[in-house]
Amino acid sequence: MAVLEAHNSRRATHHFMPLVWNDEGFENAQKQAEACAKAEKRLAKNYIECLSGRHGQNSLGPTKTPHEWTSEAAEALVNVWYMEKEKYDWQNPGPSRPADRFIQMMWASTSSVGMALSHDGRFCVANYFPAVGKKMSFDYKRNLRPPQEGPAPWLAAEESKDIPEHLLMAPCTESNWKAHEKVSELLEEGARWVSADKMDTALPDLDPF
């Protein structure tokens, strides 16, 4: 799927595990995208309440031109969020509003994504689980890192002499795998979607795209 490829190719550059698709996140992202289209502006984040916590949310729009779901569109839309990495201060890990969308899509502990376009193709919304939420600075240092040299450990050839054996044998933390497993359970639980009508906030009128 193009959305996963767009996310995971970038996460691999930072040596973070790939995301899986989240149907629940997609359904709620679709509702939020349509709410934005109806309001003709990007609305405040509409967090999805789950039994285990919230989904994080990225949004984009209105774009100058409408989009359809193609591989090229997925790449371009996700790249807008990814390029916020240029605004993140790697020397001082912590929350960064200018890089907020980059942080959510790249967060190491995030394990799934559901992404949707509005019917007019001018608004894009993606929901992520687990969300970044309110974290301490040491959480940012652990869950974010700049681009790394070489391929991600789990992508390297087994006979490679350049990748340390301990990385080849243990490409991610146990907590990350548990997060992947929890996603499957949550997809069957359902979630509460709250109208964003009263959640409006001042956001840019037009994304530079």
PDB file of C-alpha atoms in Angstrom:
ATOM      1  CA  MET A   1       0.000   0.000   0.000  1.00  0.00           C
ATOM      2  CA  ALA A   2       1.349   3.404  -1.021  1.00  0.00           C
ATOM      3  CA  VAL A   3       0.620   5.066   2.331  1.00  0.00           C
ATOM      4  CA  LEU A   4       2.624   2.452   4.215  1.00  0.00           C
ATOM      5  CA  GLU A   5       5.440   2.565   1.679  1.00  0.00           C
ATOM      6  CA  ALA A   6       5.640   6.351   1.979  1.00  0.00           C
ATOM      7  CA  HIS A   7       5.834   6.168   5.766  1.00  0.00           C
ATOM      8  CA  ASN A   8       8.006   3.092   6.126  1.00  0.00           C
ATOM      9  CA  SER A   9      10.640   4.053   3.574  1.00  0.00           C
ATOM     10  CA  ARG A  10      11.257   7.186   5.617  1.00  0.00           C
ATOM     11  CA  ARG A  11      11.137   5.401   8.976  1.00  0.00           C
ATOM     12  CA  ALA A  12      13.693   2.889   7.710  1.00  0.00           C
ATOM     13  CA  THR A  13      16.053   5.775   6.950  1.00  0.00           C
ATOM     14  CA  HIS A  14      15.999   6.539  10.679  1.00  0.00           C
ATOM     15  CA  HIS A  15      16.168   2.807  11.557  1.00  0.00           C
ATOM     16  CA  PHE A  16      12.651   2.742  13.024  1.00  0.00           C
ATOM     17  CA  MET A  17      10.336  -0.218  12.567  1.00  0.00           C
ATOM     18  CA  PRO A  18       7.637  -0.084   9.847  1.00  0.00           C
ATOM     19  CA  LEU A  19       4.002   0.773  10.543  1.00  0.00           C
ATOM     20  CA  VAL A  20       1.040  -1.492   9.857  1.00  0.00           C
ATOM     21  CA  TRP A  21      -2.347  -0.394   8.489  1.00  0.00           C
ATOM     22  CA  ASN A  22      -5.063   0.564  10.978  1.00  0.00           C
ATOM     23  CA  ASP A  23      -8.643   0.294   9.648  1.00  0.00           C
ATOM     24  CA  GLU A  24     -10.090   2.037  12.681  1.00  0.00           C
ATOM     25  CA  GLY A  25      -7.665   4.912  12.241  1.00  0.00           C
ATOM     26  CA  PHE A  26      -8.568   5.142   8.548  1.00  0.00           C
ATOM     27  CA  GLU A  27     -12.325   5.290   9.193  1.00  0.00           C
ATOM     28  CA  ASN A  28     -11.949   8.110  11.687  1.00  0.00           C
ATOM     29  CA  ALA A  29      -9.426   9.912   9.492  1.00  0.00           C
ATOM     30  CA  GLN A  30     -12.002   9.820   6.684  1.00  0.00           C
ATOM     31  CA  LYS A  31     -14.624  11.418   8.946  1.00  0.00           C
ATOM     32  CA  GLN A  32     -12.215  14.142  10.007  1.00  0.00           C
ATOM     33  CA  ALA A  33     -11.135  14.823   6.416  1.00  0.00           C
ATOM     34  CA  GLU A  34     -14.777  15.202   5.360  1.00  0.00           C
ATOM     35  CA  ALA A  35     -15.428  17.513   8.322  1.00  0.00           C
ATOM     36  CA  CYS A  36     -12.533  19.684   7.131  1.00  0.00           C
ATOM     37  CA  ALA A  37     -13.896  19.710   3.579  1.00  0.00           C
ATOM     38  CA  LYS A  38     -17.335  20.739   4.843  1.00  0.00           C
ATOM     39  CA  ALA A  39     -15.817  23.557   6.903  1.00  0.00           C
ATOM     40  CA  GLU A  40     -13.525  24.441   3.976  1.00  0.00           C
ATOM     41  CA  LYS A  41     -10.568  24.678   6.350  1.00  0.00           C
ATOM     42  CA  ARG A  42      -8.314  22.428   8.385  1.00  0.00           C
ATOM     43  CA  LEU A  43      -9.825  21.759  11.799  1.00  0.00           C
ATOM     44  CA  ALA A  44      -8.202  21.044  15.130  1.00  0.00           C
ATOM     45  CA  LYS A  45      -7.039  17.519  15.815  1.00  0.00           C
ATOM     46  CA  ASN A  46      -9.890  15.147  16.549  1.00  0.00           C
ATOM     47  CA  TYR A  47      -8.341  12.593  18.859  1.00  0.00           C
ATOM     48  CA  ILE A  48      -9.764   9.081  18.817  1.00  0.00           C
ATOM     49  CA  GLU A  49     -10.429   7.691  22.276  1.00  0.00           C
ATOM     50  CA  CYS A  50      -9.535   4.008  22.658  1.00  0.00           C
ATOM     51  CA  LEU A  51      -9.497   1.748  25.675  1.00  0.00           C
ATOM     52  CA  SER A  52      -5.726   2.065  25.833  1.00  0.00           C
ATOM     53  CA  GLY A  53      -5.491   5.771  25.020  1.00  0.00           C
ATOM     54  CA  ARG A  54      -5.535   8.174  22.099  1.00  0.00           C
ATOM     55  CA  HIS A  55      -4.546   8.000  18.473  1.00  0.00           C
ATOM     56  CA  GLY A  56      -2.293  10.826  17.312  1.00  0.00           C
ATOM     57  CA  GLN A  57      -3.334  12.809  14.240  1.00  0.00           C
ATOM     58  CA  ASN A  58      -1.653  14.642  11.358  1.00  0.00           C
ATOM     59  CA  SER A  59      -3.564  16.726   8.843  1.00  0.00           C
ATOM     60  CA  LEU A  60      -2.891  18.756   5.737  1.00  0.00           C
ATOM     61  CA  GLY A  61      -4.980  21.124   3.636  1.00  0.00           C
ATOM     62  CA  PRO A  62      -6.563  22.730   1.894  1.00  0.00           C
ATOM     63  CA  THR A  63      -4.071  21.970  -0.861  1.00  0.00           C
ATOM     64  CA  LYS A  64      -3.829  24.188  -3.923  1.00  0.00           C
ATOM     65  CA  THR A  65      -4.892  21.332  -6.186  1.00  0.00           C
ATOM     66  CA  PRO A  66      -7.050  18.270  -5.396  1.00  0.00           C
ATOM     67  CA  HIS A  67      -5.461  14.829  -5.122  1.00  0.00           C
ATOM     68  CA  GLU A  68      -6.493  11.271  -5.852  1.00  0.00           C
ATOM     69  CA  TRP A  69      -5.149   8.183  -4.104  1.00  0.00           C
ATOM     70  CA  THR A  70      -2.089   7.365  -6.167  1.00  0.00           C
ATOM     71  CA  SER A  71       1.407   6.329  -5.132  1.00  0.00           C
ATOM     72  CA  GLU A  72       2.678   9.725  -6.228  1.00  0.00           C
ATOM     73  CA  ALA A  73       0.092  11.562  -4.122  1.00  0.00           C
ATOM     74  CA  ALA A  74       0.821   9.466  -1.041  1.00  0.00           C
ATOM     75  CA  GLU A  75       4.542  10.150  -1.418  1.00  0.00           C
ATOM     76  CA  ALA A  76       4.020  13.880  -1.870  1.00  0.00           C
ATOM     77  CA  LEU A  77       1.557  14.283   1.009  1.00  0.00           C
ATOM     78  CA  VAL A  78       3.592  12.272   3.513  1.00  0.00           C
ATOM     79  CA  ASN A  79       6.748  14.085   2.442  1.00  0.00           C
ATOM     80  CA  VAL A  80       5.224  17.429   3.495  1.00  0.00           C
ATOM     81  CA  TRP A  81       5.106  16.130   7.055  1.00  0.00           C
ATOM     82  CA  TYR A  82       8.462  14.415   6.824  1.00  0.00           C
ATOM     83  CA  MET A  83      10.276  17.570   5.718  1.00  0.00           C
ATOM     84  CA  GLU A  84       9.407  19.178   9.048  1.00  0.00           C
ATOM     85  CA  LYS A  85      12.486  17.301  10.279  1.00  0.00           C
ATOM     86  CA  GLU A  86      14.470  20.328   9.146  1.00  0.00           C
ATOM     87  CA  LYS A  87      12.755  22.305  11.930  1.00  0.00           C
ATOM     88  CA  TYR A  88      13.484  19.793  14.699  1.00  0.00           C
ATOM     89  CA  ASP A  89      16.318  20.567  17.125  1.00  0.00           C
ATOM     90  CA  TRP A  90      18.181  17.272  17.491  1.00  0.00           C
ATOM     91  CA  GLN A  91      20.510  18.802  20.068  1.00  0.00           C
ATOM     92  CA  ASN A  92      17.598  19.582  22.398  1.00  0.00           C
ATOM     93  CA  PRO A  93      15.108  16.685  22.208  1.00  0.00           C
ATOM     94  CA  GLY A  94      11.552  17.562  23.147  1.00  0.00           C
ATOM     95  CA  PRO A  95       8.206  18.842  21.829  1.00  0.00           C
ATOM     96  CA  SER A  96       8.464  21.058  18.761  1.00  0.00           C
ATOM     97  CA  ARG A  97       5.328  22.581  17.267  1.00  0.00           C
ATOM     98  CA  PRO A  98       7.044  23.388  13.923  1.00  0.00           C
ATOM     99  CA  ALA A  99       7.978  19.698  13.607  1.00  0.00           C
ATOM    100  CA  ASP A 100       4.874  18.248  15.266  1.00  0.00           C
ATOM    101  CA  ARG A 101       3.718  16.199  12.262  1.00  0.00           C
ATOM    102  CA  PHE A 102       7.205  14.839  11.591  1.00  0.00           C
ATOM    103  CA  ILE A 103       7.473  13.745  15.220  1.00  0.00           C
ATOM    104  CA  GLN A 104       4.197  11.815  15.115  1.00  0.00           C
ATOM    105  CA  MET A 105       4.867   9.948  11.859  1.00  0.00           C
ATOM    106  CA  MET A 106       8.414   9.008  12.904  1.00  0.00           C
ATOM    107  CA  TRP A 107       7.858   8.231  16.596  1.00  0.00           C
ATOM    108  CA  ALA A 108       9.551   4.893  17.245  1.00  0.00           C
ATOM    109  CA  SER A 109       6.815   3.568  19.540  1.00  0.00           C
ATOM    110  CA  THR A 110       4.070   4.293  17.006  1.00  0.00           C
ATOM    111  CA  SER A 111       3.105   1.068  15.254  1.00  0.00           C
ATOM    112  CA  SER A 112       0.115   1.743  12.963  1.00  0.00           C
ATOM    113  CA  VAL A 113      -1.431   4.366  10.696  1.00  0.00           C
ATOM    114  CA  GLY A 114      -4.730   4.965   8.916  1.00  0.00           C
ATOM    115  CA  MET A 115      -4.782   7.782   6.340  1.00  0.00           C
ATOM    116  CA  ALA A 116      -7.601   9.265   4.246  1.00  0.00           C
ATOM    117  CA  LEU A 117      -8.441  11.981   1.726  1.00  0.00           C
ATOM    118  CA  SER A 118     -11.599  14.080   1.701  1.00  0.00           C
ATOM    119  CA  HIS A 119     -14.015  13.570  -1.214  1.00  0.00           C
ATOM    120  CA  ASP A 120     -12.731  16.757  -2.866  1.00  0.00           C
ATOM    121  CA  GLY A 121      -9.116  15.617  -2.539  1.00  0.00           C
ATOM    122  CA  ARG A 122      -7.964  18.783  -0.797  1.00  0.00           C
ATOM    123  CA  PHE A 123      -7.680  17.562   2.801  1.00  0.00           C
ATOM    124  CA  CYS A 124      -5.587  14.678   4.093  1.00  0.00           C
ATOM    125  CA  VAL A 125      -5.784  13.216   7.607  1.00  0.00           C
ATOM    126  CA  ALA A 126      -3.724  10.423   9.162  1.00  0.00           C
ATOM    127  CA  ASN A 127      -4.294   8.779  12.550  1.00  0.00           C
ATOM    128  CA  TYR A 128      -1.452   7.044  14.383  1.00  0.00           C
ATOM    129  CA  PHE A 129      -1.363   4.582  17.259  1.00  0.00           C
ATOM    130  CA  PRO A 130       0.092   4.770  19.815  1.00  0.00           C
ATOM    131  CA  ALA A 131       0.109   8.573  19.878  1.00  0.00           C
ATOM    132  CA  VAL A 132       3.094  10.619  20.985  1.00  0.00           C
ATOM    133  CA  GLY A 133       1.066  12.403  23.679  1.00  0.00           C
ATOM    134  CA  LYS A 134       2.747  14.263  26.505  1.00  0.00           C
ATOM    135  CA  LYS A 135       6.243  12.870  26.925  1.00  0.00           C
ATOM    136  CA  MET A 136       9.404  13.800  28.771  1.00  0.00           C
ATOM    137  CA  SER A 137      12.576  14.881  26.988  1.00  0.00           C
ATOM    138  CA  PHE A 138      14.210  11.468  27.491  1.00  0.00           C
ATOM    139  CA  ASP A 139      11.267   9.881  25.647  1.00  0.00           C
ATOM    140  CA  TYR A 140      12.032  12.055  22.631  1.00  0.00           C
ATOM    141  CA  LYS A 141      15.679  11.067  22.698  1.00  0.00           C
ATOM    142  CA  ARG A 142      14.684   7.396  22.737  1.00  0.00           C
ATOM    143  CA  ASN A 143      11.907   7.631  20.130  1.00  0.00           C
ATOM    144  CA  LEU A 144      13.489  10.000  17.607  1.00  0.00           C
ATOM    145  CA  ARG A 145      16.854   9.962  15.896  1.00  0.00           C
ATOM    146  CA  PRO A 146      18.242  11.686  12.807  1.00  0.00           C
ATOM    147  CA  PRO A 147      18.737   9.744   9.560  1.00  0.00           C
ATOM    148  CA  GLN A 148      21.213   6.890   9.994  1.00  0.00           C
ATOM    149  CA  GLU A 149      23.942   5.626   7.701  1.00  0.00           C
ATOM    150  CA  GLY A 150      23.387   2.394   5.834  1.00  0.00           C
ATOM    151  CA  PRO A 151      20.239   0.273   5.553  1.00  0.00           C
ATOM    152  CA  ALA A 152      18.023  -0.477   8.527  1.00  0.00           C
ATOM    153  CA  PRO A 153      19.396  -3.553  10.341  1.00  0.00           C
ATOM    154  CA  TRP A 154      16.461  -5.784   9.372  1.00  0.00           C
ATOM    155  CA  LEU A 155      16.899  -4.838   5.698  1.00  0.00           C
ATOM    156  CA  ALA A 156      20.582  -5.696   5.558  1.00  0.00           C
ATOM    157  CA  ALA A 157      21.697  -8.914   3.897  1.00  0.00           C
ATOM    158  CA  GLU A 158      22.399 -11.675   6.380  1.00  0.00           C
ATOM    159  CA  GLU A 159      25.924 -12.090   5.092  1.00  0.00           C
ATOM    160  CA  SER A 160      26.716  -8.405   5.544  1.00  0.00           C
ATOM    161  CA  LYS A 161      29.867  -7.781   7.578  1.00  0.00           C
ATOM    162  CA  ASP A 162      29.041  -4.111   8.104  1.00  0.00           C
ATOM    163  CA  ILE A 163      26.068  -4.553  10.447  1.00  0.00           C
ATOM    164  CA  PRO A 164      26.763  -5.632  14.051  1.00  0.00           C
ATOM    165  CA  GLU A 165      25.377  -9.086  14.774  1.00  0.00           C
ATOM    166  CA  HIS A 166      23.369  -7.887  17.777  1.00  0.00           C
ATOM    167  CA  LEU A 167      21.457  -5.498  15.507  1.00  0.00           C
ATOM    168  CA  LEU A 168      20.754  -8.180  12.934  1.00  0.00           C
ATOM    169  CA  MET A 169      19.409 -10.478  15.626  1.00  0.00           C
ATOM    170  CA  ALA A 170      17.375  -7.835  17.506  1.00  0.00           C
ATOM    171  CA  PRO A 171      16.275  -5.097  15.081  1.00  0.00           C
ATOM    172  CA  CYS A 172      13.777  -3.475  17.470  1.00  0.00           C
ATOM    173  CA  THR A 173      12.818  -3.314  21.115  1.00  0.00           C
ATOM    174  CA  GLU A 174      10.434  -5.756  22.753  1.00  0.00           C
ATOM    175  CA  SER A 175       8.094  -2.873  23.586  1.00  0.00           C
ATOM    176  CA  ASN A 176       7.748  -2.065  19.879  1.00  0.00           C
ATOM    177  CA  TRP A 177       6.667  -5.596  19.065  1.00  0.00           C
ATOM    178  CA  LYS A 178       4.151  -5.498  21.911  1.00  0.00           C
ATOM    179  CA  ALA A 179       2.768  -2.267  20.473  1.00  0.00           C
ATOM    180  CA  HIS A 180       2.232  -3.998  17.123  1.00  0.00           C
ATOM    181  CA  GLU A 181       0.338  -6.808  18.843  1.00  0.00           C
ATOM    182  CA  LYS A 182      -1.806  -4.377  20.806  1.00  0.00           C
ATOM    183  CA  VAL A 183      -2.911  -2.680  17.579  1.00  0.00           C
ATOM    184  CA  SER A 184      -4.564  -5.878  16.383  1.00  0.00           C
ATOM    185  CA  GLU A 185      -6.526  -6.120  19.612  1.00  0.00           C
ATOM    186  CA  LEU A 186      -7.656  -2.492  19.474  1.00  0.00           C
ATOM    187  CA  LEU A 187      -8.898  -2.782  15.907  1.00  0.00           C
ATOM    188  CA  GLU A 188     -11.638  -5.043  17.242  1.00  0.00           C
ATOM    189  CA  GLU A 189     -12.629  -2.770  20.123  1.00  0.00           C
ATOM    190  CA  GLY A 190     -14.108   0.170  18.202  1.00  0.00           C
ATOM    191  CA  ALA A 191     -13.606   3.845  19.039  1.00  0.00           C
ATOM    192  CA  ARG A 192     -15.582   6.948  19.800  1.00  0.00           C
ATOM    193  CA  TRP A 193     -15.441   9.676  17.152  1.00  0.00           C
ATOM    194  CA  VAL A 194     -16.368  13.159  18.352  1.00  0.00           C
ATOM    195  CA  SER A 195     -17.503  15.887  15.962  1.00  0.00           C
ATOM    196  CA  ALA A 196     -14.854  18.520  15.383  1.00  0.00           C
ATOM    197  CA  ASP A 197     -17.403  21.352  14.992  1.00  0.00           C
ATOM    198  CA  LYS A 198     -16.465  22.810  18.373  1.00  0.00           C
ATOM    199  CA  MET A 199     -12.776  21.986  18.166  1.00  0.00           C
ATOM    200  CA  ASP A 200     -11.801  24.584  15.579  1.00  0.00           C
ATOM    201  CA  THR A 201      -8.576  26.479  16.101  1.00  0.00           C
ATOM    202  CA  ALA A 202      -6.466  28.917  14.131  1.00  0.00           C
ATOM    203  CA  LEU A 203      -4.520  26.994  11.486  1.00  0.00           C
ATOM    204  CA  PRO A 204      -2.920  28.011   8.184  1.00  0.00           C
ATOM    205  CA  ASP A 205      -5.467  28.663   5.435  1.00  0.00           C
ATOM    206  CA  LEU A 206      -3.331  26.939   2.822  1.00  0.00           C
ATOM    207  CA  ASP A 207      -0.628  24.315   2.988  1.00  0.00           C
ATOM    208  CA  PRO A 208       2.456  25.171   0.882  1.00  0.00           C
ATOM    209  CA  PHE A 209       1.884  22.272  -1.477  1.00  0.00           C
TER     210      PHE A 209
END
